[in-house]
mmCIF file of C-alpha atoms and ligand atoms in Angstrom:
data_model
loop_
_atom_site.group_PDB
_atom_site.id
_atom_site.type_symbol
_atom_site.label_atom_id
_atom_site.label_comp_id
_atom_site.label_asym_id
_atom_site.label_seq_id
_atom_site.Cartn_x
_atom_site.Cartn_y
_atom_site.Cartn_z
ATOM 1 C CA UNK A 1 7.033 5.328 28.227
ATOM 2 C CA UNK A 2 4.881 7.879 26.010
ATOM 3 C CA UNK A 3 2.554 6.346 23.806
ATOM 4 C CA UNK A 4 0.725 7.274 20.494
ATOM 5 C CA UNK A 5 -2.743 6.359 19.075
ATOM 6 C CA UNK A 6 -3.022 4.960 15.442
ATOM 7 C CA UNK A 7 -5.748 5.423 13.464
ATOM 8 C CA UNK A 8 -6.435 3.436 10.326
ATOM 9 C CA UNK A 9 -9.386 4.807 8.139
ATOM 10 C CA UNK A 10 -10.886 2.600 5.801
ATOM 11 C CA UNK A 11 -13.867 2.672 3.334
ATOM 12 C CA UNK A 12 -15.490 -0.113 5.879
ATOM 13 C CA UNK A 13 -13.967 -0.161 9.350
ATOM 14 C CA UNK A 14 -12.051 2.430 11.335
ATOM 15 C CA UNK A 15 -8.741 0.260 12.723
ATOM 16 C CA UNK A 16 -7.421 1.858 16.257
ATOM 17 C CA UNK A 17 -4.533 1.026 18.502
ATOM 18 C CA UNK A 18 -2.428 2.381 20.861
ATOM 19 C CA UNK A 19 1.375 1.488 19.619
ATOM 20 C CA UNK A 20 4.377 1.995 22.060
ATOM 21 C CA UNK A 21 7.913 3.544 21.038
ATOM 22 C CA UNK A 22 8.986 0.016 20.048
ATOM 23 C CA UNK A 23 6.159 -0.675 17.710
ATOM 24 C CA UNK A 24 4.511 -2.902 20.137
ATOM 25 C CA UNK A 25 0.272 -3.044 19.853
ATOM 26 C CA UNK A 26 -1.056 -2.107 23.616
ATOM 27 C CA UNK A 27 -4.403 -1.717 22.850
ATOM 28 C CA UNK A 28 -6.383 -2.182 19.139
ATOM 29 C CA UNK A 29 -10.523 -0.980 18.737
ATOM 30 C CA UNK A 30 -12.307 -1.442 15.615
ATOM 31 C CA UNK A 31 -15.635 0.580 14.633
ATOM 32 C CA UNK A 32 -17.182 0.724 11.286
ATOM 33 C CA UNK A 33 -16.786 3.497 9.253
ATOM 34 C CA UNK A 34 -20.176 4.441 8.317
ATOM 35 C CA UNK A 35 -19.000 6.282 5.559
ATOM 36 C CA UNK A 36 -22.136 8.021 4.098
ATOM 37 C CA UNK A 37 -22.473 10.199 6.888
ATOM 38 C CA UNK A 38 -20.202 12.320 5.612
ATOM 39 C CA UNK A 39 -16.443 12.820 6.516
ATOM 40 C CA UNK A 40 -17.689 15.519 9.688
ATOM 41 C CA UNK A 41 -19.376 12.343 11.584
ATOM 42 C CA UNK A 42 -16.561 10.077 10.094
ATOM 43 C CA UNK A 43 -14.243 12.136 12.592
ATOM 44 C CA UNK A 44 -16.322 12.660 15.557
ATOM 45 C CA UNK A 45 -16.680 8.577 15.563
ATOM 46 C CA UNK A 46 -12.504 8.383 15.206
ATOM 47 C CA UNK A 47 -12.313 10.998 18.194
ATOM 48 C CA UNK A 48 -14.615 8.308 20.365
ATOM 49 C CA UNK A 49 -12.195 6.170 19.233
ATOM 50 C CA UNK A 50 -9.072 8.215 20.346
ATOM 51 C CA UNK A 51 -10.491 8.578 24.184
ATOM 52 C CA UNK A 52 -11.181 5.117 24.082
ATOM 53 C CA UNK A 53 -7.814 3.687 23.358
ATOM 54 C CA UNK A 54 -5.395 6.550 24.539
ATOM 55 C CA UNK A 55 -3.743 5.910 27.916
ATOM 56 C CA UNK A 56 -2.297 8.482 30.604
ATOM 57 C CA UNK A 57 1.114 8.559 28.189
ATOM 58 C CA UNK A 58 -0.321 9.280 24.918
ATOM 59 C CA UNK A 59 1.563 11.845 23.214
ATOM 60 C CA UNK A 60 0.199 11.923 19.453
ATOM 61 C CA UNK A 61 -2.149 10.810 17.114
ATOM 62 C CA UNK A 62 -1.636 9.718 13.685
ATOM 63 C CA UNK A 63 -4.123 8.699 10.846
ATOM 64 C CA UNK A 64 -4.010 6.797 7.917
ATOM 65 C CA UNK A 65 -6.533 7.760 5.015
ATOM 66 C CA UNK A 66 -7.880 7.000 1.808
ATOM 67 C CA UNK A 67 -6.996 10.119 -0.726
ATOM 68 C CA UNK A 68 -4.731 12.514 0.258
ATOM 69 C CA UNK A 69 -4.261 14.786 2.881
ATOM 70 C CA UNK A 70 -1.673 17.428 2.984
ATOM 71 C CA UNK A 71 1.284 16.190 4.914
ATOM 72 C CA UNK A 72 2.347 19.594 6.377
ATOM 73 C CA UNK A 73 -1.759 21.266 7.221
ATOM 74 C CA UNK A 74 -3.837 18.312 7.472
ATOM 75 C CA UNK A 75 -6.158 19.726 4.810
ATOM 76 C CA UNK A 76 -7.847 16.749 2.636
ATOM 77 C CA UNK A 77 -6.011 17.772 -1.191
ATOM 78 C CA UNK A 78 -7.647 14.847 -2.697
ATOM 79 C CA UNK A 79 -11.346 13.075 -1.220
ATOM 80 C CA UNK A 80 -10.834 9.415 0.246
ATOM 81 C CA UNK A 81 -13.399 8.276 -2.336
ATOM 82 C CA UNK A 82 -16.895 7.010 -0.792
ATOM 83 C CA UNK A 83 -16.678 9.810 1.987
ATOM 84 C CA UNK A 84 -18.804 12.664 1.217
ATOM 85 C CA UNK A 85 -17.409 15.764 2.281
ATOM 86 C CA UNK A 86 -13.932 14.300 2.713
ATOM 87 C CA UNK A 87 -12.223 17.000 0.049
ATOM 88 C CA UNK A 88 -10.742 20.245 1.319
ATOM 89 C CA UNK A 89 -12.220 19.046 5.055
ATOM 90 C CA UNK A 90 -9.593 19.650 7.786
ATOM 91 C CA UNK A 91 -8.632 16.948 9.044
ATOM 92 C CA UNK A 92 -5.755 16.835 11.595
ATOM 93 C CA UNK A 93 -7.080 20.537 12.652
ATOM 94 C CA UNK A 94 -11.210 18.954 13.547
ATOM 95 C CA UNK A 95 -9.547 15.875 15.017
ATOM 96 C CA UNK A 96 -7.204 18.167 17.192
ATOM 97 C CA UNK A 97 -9.911 20.329 19.065
ATOM 98 C CA UNK A 98 -11.989 16.965 19.285
ATOM 99 C CA UNK A 99 -8.951 15.208 21.223
ATOM 100 C CA UNK A 100 -6.756 17.862 22.430
ATOM 101 C CA UNK A 101 -4.146 15.631 21.166
ATOM 102 C CA UNK A 102 -1.209 16.973 17.902
ATOM 103 C CA UNK A 103 -2.895 15.144 14.972
ATOM 104 C CA UNK A 104 -0.658 14.125 12.086
ATOM 105 C CA UNK A 105 -2.351 12.391 8.695
ATOM 106 C CA UNK A 106 -1.309 10.952 5.309
ATOM 107 C CA UNK A 107 -2.196 8.520 2.936
ATOM 108 C CA UNK A 108 -2.993 5.097 3.814
ATOM 109 C CA UNK A 109 -0.522 3.679 1.020
ATOM 110 C CA UNK A 110 2.670 5.901 2.401
ATOM 111 C CA UNK A 111 1.658 5.237 5.491
ATOM 112 C CA UNK A 112 1.977 1.049 4.892
ATOM 113 C CA UNK A 113 4.965 1.757 3.445
ATOM 114 C CA UNK A 114 6.293 3.525 6.237
ATOM 115 C CA UNK A 115 5.099 0.552 8.395
ATOM 116 C CA UNK A 116 7.011 -1.819 6.555
ATOM 117 C CA UNK A 117 10.398 0.149 6.752
ATOM 118 C CA UNK A 118 10.296 0.724 9.908
ATOM 119 C CA UNK A 119 9.166 -3.206 11.457
ATOM 120 C CA UNK A 120 8.670 -5.133 8.443
ATOM 121 C CA UNK A 121 9.943 -6.718 5.395
ATOM 122 C CA UNK A 122 12.179 -3.163 4.767
ATOM 123 C CA UNK A 123 13.649 -2.877 8.489
ATOM 124 C CA UNK A 124 16.816 -1.429 8.311
ATOM 125 C CA UNK A 125 16.770 -0.391 4.863
ATOM 126 C CA UNK A 126 17.807 3.008 3.552
ATOM 127 C CA UNK A 127 16.000 3.226 0.653
ATOM 128 C CA UNK A 128 12.509 1.165 0.359
ATOM 129 C CA UNK A 129 10.297 1.153 -2.458
ATOM 130 C CA UNK A 130 6.776 -0.463 -1.656
ATOM 131 C CA UNK A 131 4.637 -1.685 -4.770
ATOM 132 C CA UNK A 132 0.708 -2.768 -3.680
ATOM 133 C CA UNK A 133 -0.922 -5.617 -5.969
ATOM 134 C CA UNK A 134 -4.275 -4.960 -5.323
ATOM 135 C CA UNK A 135 -7.369 -3.881 -6.699
ATOM 136 C CA UNK A 136 -5.548 -1.307 -8.257
ATOM 137 C CA UNK A 137 -1.638 -0.923 -7.807
ATOM 138 C CA UNK A 138 -0.238 1.505 -5.037
ATOM 139 C CA UNK A 139 2.924 2.756 -3.753
ATOM 140 C CA UNK A 140 4.862 4.378 -1.895
ATOM 141 C CA UNK A 141 8.605 5.332 -1.074
ATOM 142 C CA UNK A 142 10.611 5.773 2.193
ATOM 143 C CA UNK A 143 14.525 7.663 2.590
ATOM 144 C CA UNK A 144 16.389 6.729 5.792
ATOM 145 C CA UNK A 145 12.801 6.550 7.684
ATOM 146 C CA UNK A 146 11.081 9.281 6.028
ATOM 147 C CA UNK A 147 8.383 8.941 3.958
ATOM 148 C CA UNK A 148 8.969 10.834 0.378
ATOM 149 C CA UNK A 149 5.661 13.356 -0.190
ATOM 150 C CA UNK A 150 7.457 15.249 -3.548
ATOM 151 C CA UNK A 151 5.947 18.742 -4.193
ATOM 152 C CA UNK A 152 1.928 18.363 -3.182
ATOM 153 C CA UNK A 153 1.988 14.566 -1.305
ATOM 154 C CA UNK A 154 0.548 13.452 -4.823
ATOM 155 C CA UNK A 155 3.478 11.443 -5.554
ATOM 156 C CA UNK A 156 4.512 7.703 -5.606
ATOM 157 C CA UNK A 157 1.526 6.635 -7.847
ATOM 158 C CA UNK A 158 3.399 4.066 -9.112
ATOM 159 C CA UNK A 159 0.495 2.319 -10.591
ATOM 160 C CA UNK A 160 0.227 4.471 -13.266
ATOM 161 C CA UNK A 161 3.707 3.926 -14.577
ATOM 162 C CA UNK A 162 3.348 3.162 -17.959
ATOM 163 C CA UNK A 163 4.756 0.295 -19.554
ATOM 164 C CA UNK A 164 3.319 0.773 -22.862
ATOM 165 C CA UNK A 165 2.773 4.277 -25.009
ATOM 166 C CA UNK A 166 0.010 2.260 -26.945
ATOM 167 C CA UNK A 167 -1.659 0.161 -23.892
ATOM 168 C CA UNK A 168 -4.612 -0.526 -22.346
ATOM 169 C CA UNK A 169 -6.473 2.950 -21.277
ATOM 170 C CA UNK A 170 -6.458 3.670 -18.132
ATOM 171 C CA UNK A 171 -8.967 5.464 -15.695
ATOM 172 C CA UNK A 172 -6.001 8.038 -15.098
ATOM 173 C CA UNK A 173 -6.564 9.110 -18.753
ATOM 174 C CA UNK A 174 -3.029 7.574 -20.073
ATOM 175 C CA UNK A 175 -2.304 4.501 -21.528
ATOM 176 C CA UNK A 176 -0.622 1.523 -20.795
ATOM 177 C CA UNK A 177 -0.321 2.012 -17.080
ATOM 178 C CA UNK A 178 1.415 -1.003 -14.971
ATOM 179 C CA UNK A 179 -2.206 -1.039 -13.070
ATOM 180 C CA UNK A 180 -4.151 -2.232 -16.018
ATOM 181 C CA UNK A 181 -1.678 -5.103 -16.585
ATOM 182 C CA UNK A 182 -0.333 -6.020 -12.851
ATOM 183 C CA UNK A 183 -3.031 -5.572 -10.460
ATOM 184 C CA UNK A 184 -4.548 -8.563 -8.693
ATOM 185 C CA UNK A 185 -7.799 -7.557 -11.018
ATOM 186 C CA UNK A 186 -6.016 -7.536 -14.152
ATOM 187 C CA UNK A 187 -4.548 -10.912 -13.612
ATOM 188 C CA UNK A 188 -7.893 -12.050 -12.289
ATOM 189 C CA UNK A 189 -8.938 -10.764 -15.942
ATOM 190 C CA UNK A 190 -6.343 -12.102 -17.770
ATOM 191 C CA UNK A 191 -7.022 -15.170 -16.329
ATOM 192 C CA UNK A 192 -10.708 -15.476 -17.203
ATOM 193 C CA UNK A 193 -10.418 -13.846 -21.151
ATOM 194 C CA UNK A 194 -7.796 -17.281 -21.416
ATOM 195 C CA UNK A 195 -10.118 -19.222 -20.133
ATOM 196 C CA UNK A 196 -13.253 -18.208 -22.378
ATOM 197 C CA UNK A 197 -10.710 -18.002 -25.748
ATOM 198 C CA UNK A 198 -12.535 -19.934 -28.184
ATOM 199 C CA UNK A 199 -9.361 -22.425 -28.478
ATOM 200 C CA UNK A 200 -8.982 -22.820 -24.399
ATOM 201 C CA UNK A 201 -7.732 -26.064 -23.027
ATOM 202 C CA UNK A 202 -8.284 -27.358 -19.671
ATOM 203 C CA UNK A 203 -6.739 -25.591 -17.264
ATOM 204 C CA UNK A 204 -6.621 -26.241 -13.323
ATOM 205 C CA UNK A 205 -7.570 -23.075 -12.474
ATOM 206 C CA UNK A 206 -11.398 -24.081 -13.827
ATOM 207 C CA UNK A 207 -11.286 -26.586 -11.527
ATOM 208 C CA UNK A 208 -10.063 -24.868 -8.613
ATOM 209 C CA UNK A 209 -13.052 -22.274 -9.437
ATOM 210 C CA UNK A 210 -15.399 -24.733 -8.730
ATOM 211 C CA UNK A 211 -15.878 -24.680 -12.663
ATOM 212 C CA UNK A 212 -16.644 -21.540 -13.243
ATOM 213 C CA UNK A 213 -14.841 -18.762 -15.104
ATOM 214 C CA UNK A 214 -16.632 -15.985 -13.167
ATOM 215 C CA UNK A 215 -14.700 -17.190 -10.288
ATOM 216 C CA UNK A 216 -11.257 -17.247 -11.203
ATOM 217 C CA UNK A 217 -9.176 -14.401 -9.912
ATOM 218 C CA UNK A 218 -5.941 -13.404 -9.541
ATOM 219 C CA UNK A 219 -5.332 -16.189 -6.392
ATOM 220 C CA UNK A 220 -6.771 -19.060 -8.735
ATOM 221 C CA UNK A 221 -3.616 -18.202 -11.172
ATOM 222 C CA UNK A 222 -1.038 -18.360 -8.032
ATOM 223 C CA UNK A 223 -2.601 -21.748 -6.989
ATOM 224 C CA UNK A 224 -2.841 -23.236 -10.342
ATOM 225 C CA UNK A 225 0.201 -22.312 -11.316
ATOM 226 C CA UNK A 226 1.829 -23.548 -7.832
ATOM 227 C CA UNK A 227 0.696 -26.833 -9.155
ATOM 228 C CA UNK A 228 2.193 -26.804 -12.518
ATOM 229 C CA UNK A 229 -0.765 -25.828 -14.727
ATOM 230 C CA UNK A 230 0.591 -24.638 -17.931
ATOM 231 C CA UNK A 231 -2.124 -21.851 -18.505
ATOM 232 C CA UNK A 232 -1.582 -20.211 -15.344
ATOM 233 C CA UNK A 233 2.333 -20.621 -15.318
ATOM 234 C CA UNK A 234 2.175 -18.292 -18.313
ATOM 235 C CA UNK A 235 -0.115 -16.084 -17.024
ATOM 236 C CA UNK A 236 2.102 -15.589 -13.719
ATOM 237 C CA UNK A 237 5.282 -15.078 -15.790
ATOM 238 C CA UNK A 238 3.298 -12.185 -17.926
ATOM 239 C CA UNK A 239 2.476 -10.758 -14.921
ATOM 240 C CA UNK A 240 6.027 -10.749 -13.551
ATOM 241 C CA UNK A 241 6.995 -9.507 -17.076
ATOM 242 C CA UNK A 242 4.878 -6.299 -17.088
ATOM 243 C CA UNK A 243 5.538 -5.594 -13.401
ATOM 244 C CA UNK A 244 9.292 -5.724 -13.758
ATOM 245 C CA UNK A 245 9.289 -3.089 -16.347
ATOM 246 C CA UNK A 246 7.970 -0.896 -13.951
ATOM 247 C CA UNK A 247 10.011 -2.203 -11.239
ATOM 248 C CA UNK A 248 13.050 -1.931 -13.117
ATOM 249 C CA UNK A 249 12.472 1.107 -14.343
ATOM 250 C CA UNK A 250 11.642 2.465 -10.447
ATOM 251 C CA UNK A 251 15.326 0.516 -9.345
ATOM 252 C CA UNK A 252 16.865 2.426 -12.284
ATOM 253 C CA UNK A 253 15.898 6.066 -10.920
ATOM 254 C CA UNK A 254 15.912 5.618 -7.355
ATOM 255 C CA UNK A 255 18.831 2.802 -6.838
ATOM 256 C CA UNK A 256 16.851 1.359 -3.430
ATOM 257 C CA UNK A 257 17.883 -1.341 -1.328
ATOM 258 C CA UNK A 258 14.960 -2.755 -1.416
ATOM 259 C CA UNK A 259 11.510 -3.054 -3.610
ATOM 260 C CA UNK A 260 8.677 -4.862 -1.375
ATOM 261 C CA UNK A 261 5.417 -6.416 -2.679
ATOM 262 C CA UNK A 262 2.680 -5.950 -1.002
ATOM 263 C CA UNK A 263 -1.183 -5.827 -1.116
ATOM 264 C CA UNK A 264 -3.450 -8.835 -1.676
ATOM 265 C CA UNK A 265 -1.660 -10.344 -4.193
ATOM 266 C CA UNK A 266 1.759 -10.772 -2.319
ATOM 267 C CA UNK A 267 -0.222 -13.548 -0.681
ATOM 268 C CA UNK A 268 1.546 -15.554 -3.700
ATOM 269 C CA UNK A 269 4.668 -15.164 -1.802
ATOM 270 C CA UNK A 270 7.943 -16.469 -2.839
ATOM 271 C CA UNK A 271 6.625 -17.682 -6.666
ATOM 272 C CA UNK A 272 5.840 -14.351 -7.218
ATOM 273 C CA UNK A 273 8.905 -12.857 -5.644
ATOM 274 C CA UNK A 274 11.641 -15.254 -7.559
ATOM 275 C CA UNK A 275 10.380 -14.527 -10.606
ATOM 276 C CA UNK A 276 9.848 -10.871 -10.645
ATOM 277 C CA UNK A 277 13.658 -10.835 -9.273
ATOM 278 C CA UNK A 278 15.201 -13.139 -11.667
ATOM 279 C CA UNK A 279 13.834 -10.579 -14.390
ATOM 280 C CA UNK A 280 15.300 -7.617 -12.439
ATOM 281 C CA UNK A 281 18.521 -9.283 -12.530
ATOM 282 C CA UNK A 282 18.649 -10.582 -16.231
ATOM 283 C CA UNK A 283 18.665 -6.817 -17.352
ATOM 284 C CA UNK A 284 15.258 -5.008 -16.475
ATOM 285 C CA UNK A 285 17.468 -2.608 -13.977
ATOM 286 C CA UNK A 286 21.248 -1.796 -15.144
ATOM 287 C CA UNK A 287 23.395 -4.124 -13.177
ATOM 288 C CA UNK A 288 25.133 -2.107 -10.741
ATOM 289 C CA UNK A 289 21.520 -0.529 -8.985
ATOM 290 C CA UNK A 290 19.951 -3.698 -9.824
ATOM 291 C CA UNK A 291 22.637 -5.387 -7.292
ATOM 292 C CA UNK A 292 21.239 -3.127 -4.577
ATOM 293 C CA UNK A 293 17.959 -3.672 -4.914
ATOM 294 C CA UNK A 294 16.395 -6.982 -3.367
ATOM 295 C CA UNK A 295 12.434 -8.059 -3.800
ATOM 296 C CA UNK A 296 10.996 -8.863 -0.692
ATOM 297 C CA UNK A 297 7.360 -9.598 0.330
ATOM 298 C CA UNK A 298 5.506 -7.392 2.673
ATOM 299 C CA UNK A 299 5.285 -9.231 6.531
ATOM 300 C CA UNK A 300 3.125 -7.104 8.303
ATOM 301 C CA UNK A 301 -0.061 -7.246 6.376
ATOM 302 C CA UNK A 302 -3.231 -5.265 7.788
ATOM 303 C CA UNK A 303 -0.754 -3.663 10.459
ATOM 304 C CA UNK A 304 1.253 -2.039 8.086
ATOM 305 C CA UNK A 305 -0.568 1.262 8.122
ATOM 306 C CA UNK A 306 -1.582 0.917 11.698
ATOM 307 C CA UNK A 307 2.211 1.287 12.496
ATOM 308 C CA UNK A 308 3.034 3.575 9.703
ATOM 309 C CA UNK A 309 0.705 5.780 11.339
ATOM 310 C CA UNK A 310 2.137 4.891 14.728
ATOM 311 C CA UNK A 311 5.352 5.904 13.101
ATOM 312 C CA UNK A 312 4.293 8.946 11.713
ATOM 313 C CA UNK A 313 2.858 10.323 15.178
ATOM 314 C CA UNK A 314 5.924 9.438 16.911
ATOM 315 C CA UNK A 315 8.544 11.237 14.440
ATOM 316 C CA UNK A 316 6.420 14.312 15.208
ATOM 317 C CA UNK A 317 6.340 14.207 19.000
ATOM 318 C CA UNK A 318 10.197 13.439 19.153
ATOM 319 C CA UNK A 319 10.542 16.823 16.477
ATOM 320 C CA UNK A 320 8.473 18.713 18.916
ATOM 321 C CA UNK A 321 10.448 17.416 21.996
ATOM 322 C CA UNK A 322 13.769 18.664 19.689
ATOM 323 C CA UNK A 323 12.288 22.145 19.382
ATOM 324 C CA UNK A 324 11.141 22.410 22.795
HETATM 325 ZN ZN1 ZN B 1 -3.024 5.382 -14.932
#
């Protein structure tokens, strides 16, 4: 059976896997990115990794990268932050030259969405939206098994949906972006601010963080909320109130069959999922549309991006077979 090599280019590590048509991971490898050496050196290291994990039946390579590649030409439209020389780099052309295999590339968020829709929480779903809640808020949209790319692959920046026209200033220049309210960073910040207030009462969050307000983060909030801490419950409720505005607006726009919550904060699991679903069902999305849209928690973890990259490479290989 033919297979593909999937690459997940991260700021710290480059992960590679050989993956078969059914999504079974056959071989894995990981090396340090050494991002400071620049994009040309990073891509040469990726080529070395491809040679190491490829097999006799490998038909292509799929690369997930930070930044935004043009998904048709493989040129980096927006640079991968922290990798010098990545802006404008001919990613797929150079890697094809070095490996002699067809190479495709896409943004890592898009590929996480594709991975979850292929084999994860969105399996079998026709229209899948993903919100990833981490340091920031990312997103992706997969329709009938294909990533939605917009005009120049610059869409699905769900973190910059505004939920308040007079709200908090965002790094993108807008006001009230959901990223400033419902990312893991934002929830941690809100908790530390609440605990630092002059009238702050006792909270289990402080105990869980070893008595240090600085160590309180989003995970502390969800842990304490699960144990019944009143302030943590309020913060968890607030997070889902904010999130429901953005998610509800997207549901109304796109009529998805499911919305998957991924990223580090998705480890909060069912308490997060059920809070969000309740708000959607209670009116944050228009009734008939809300009925279609089930909120789910991502299940593939770190493998979502690798499996999405594999699916993309398999799609390219299948299309070229159909053409010939
Ligand atoms: Zn923004």
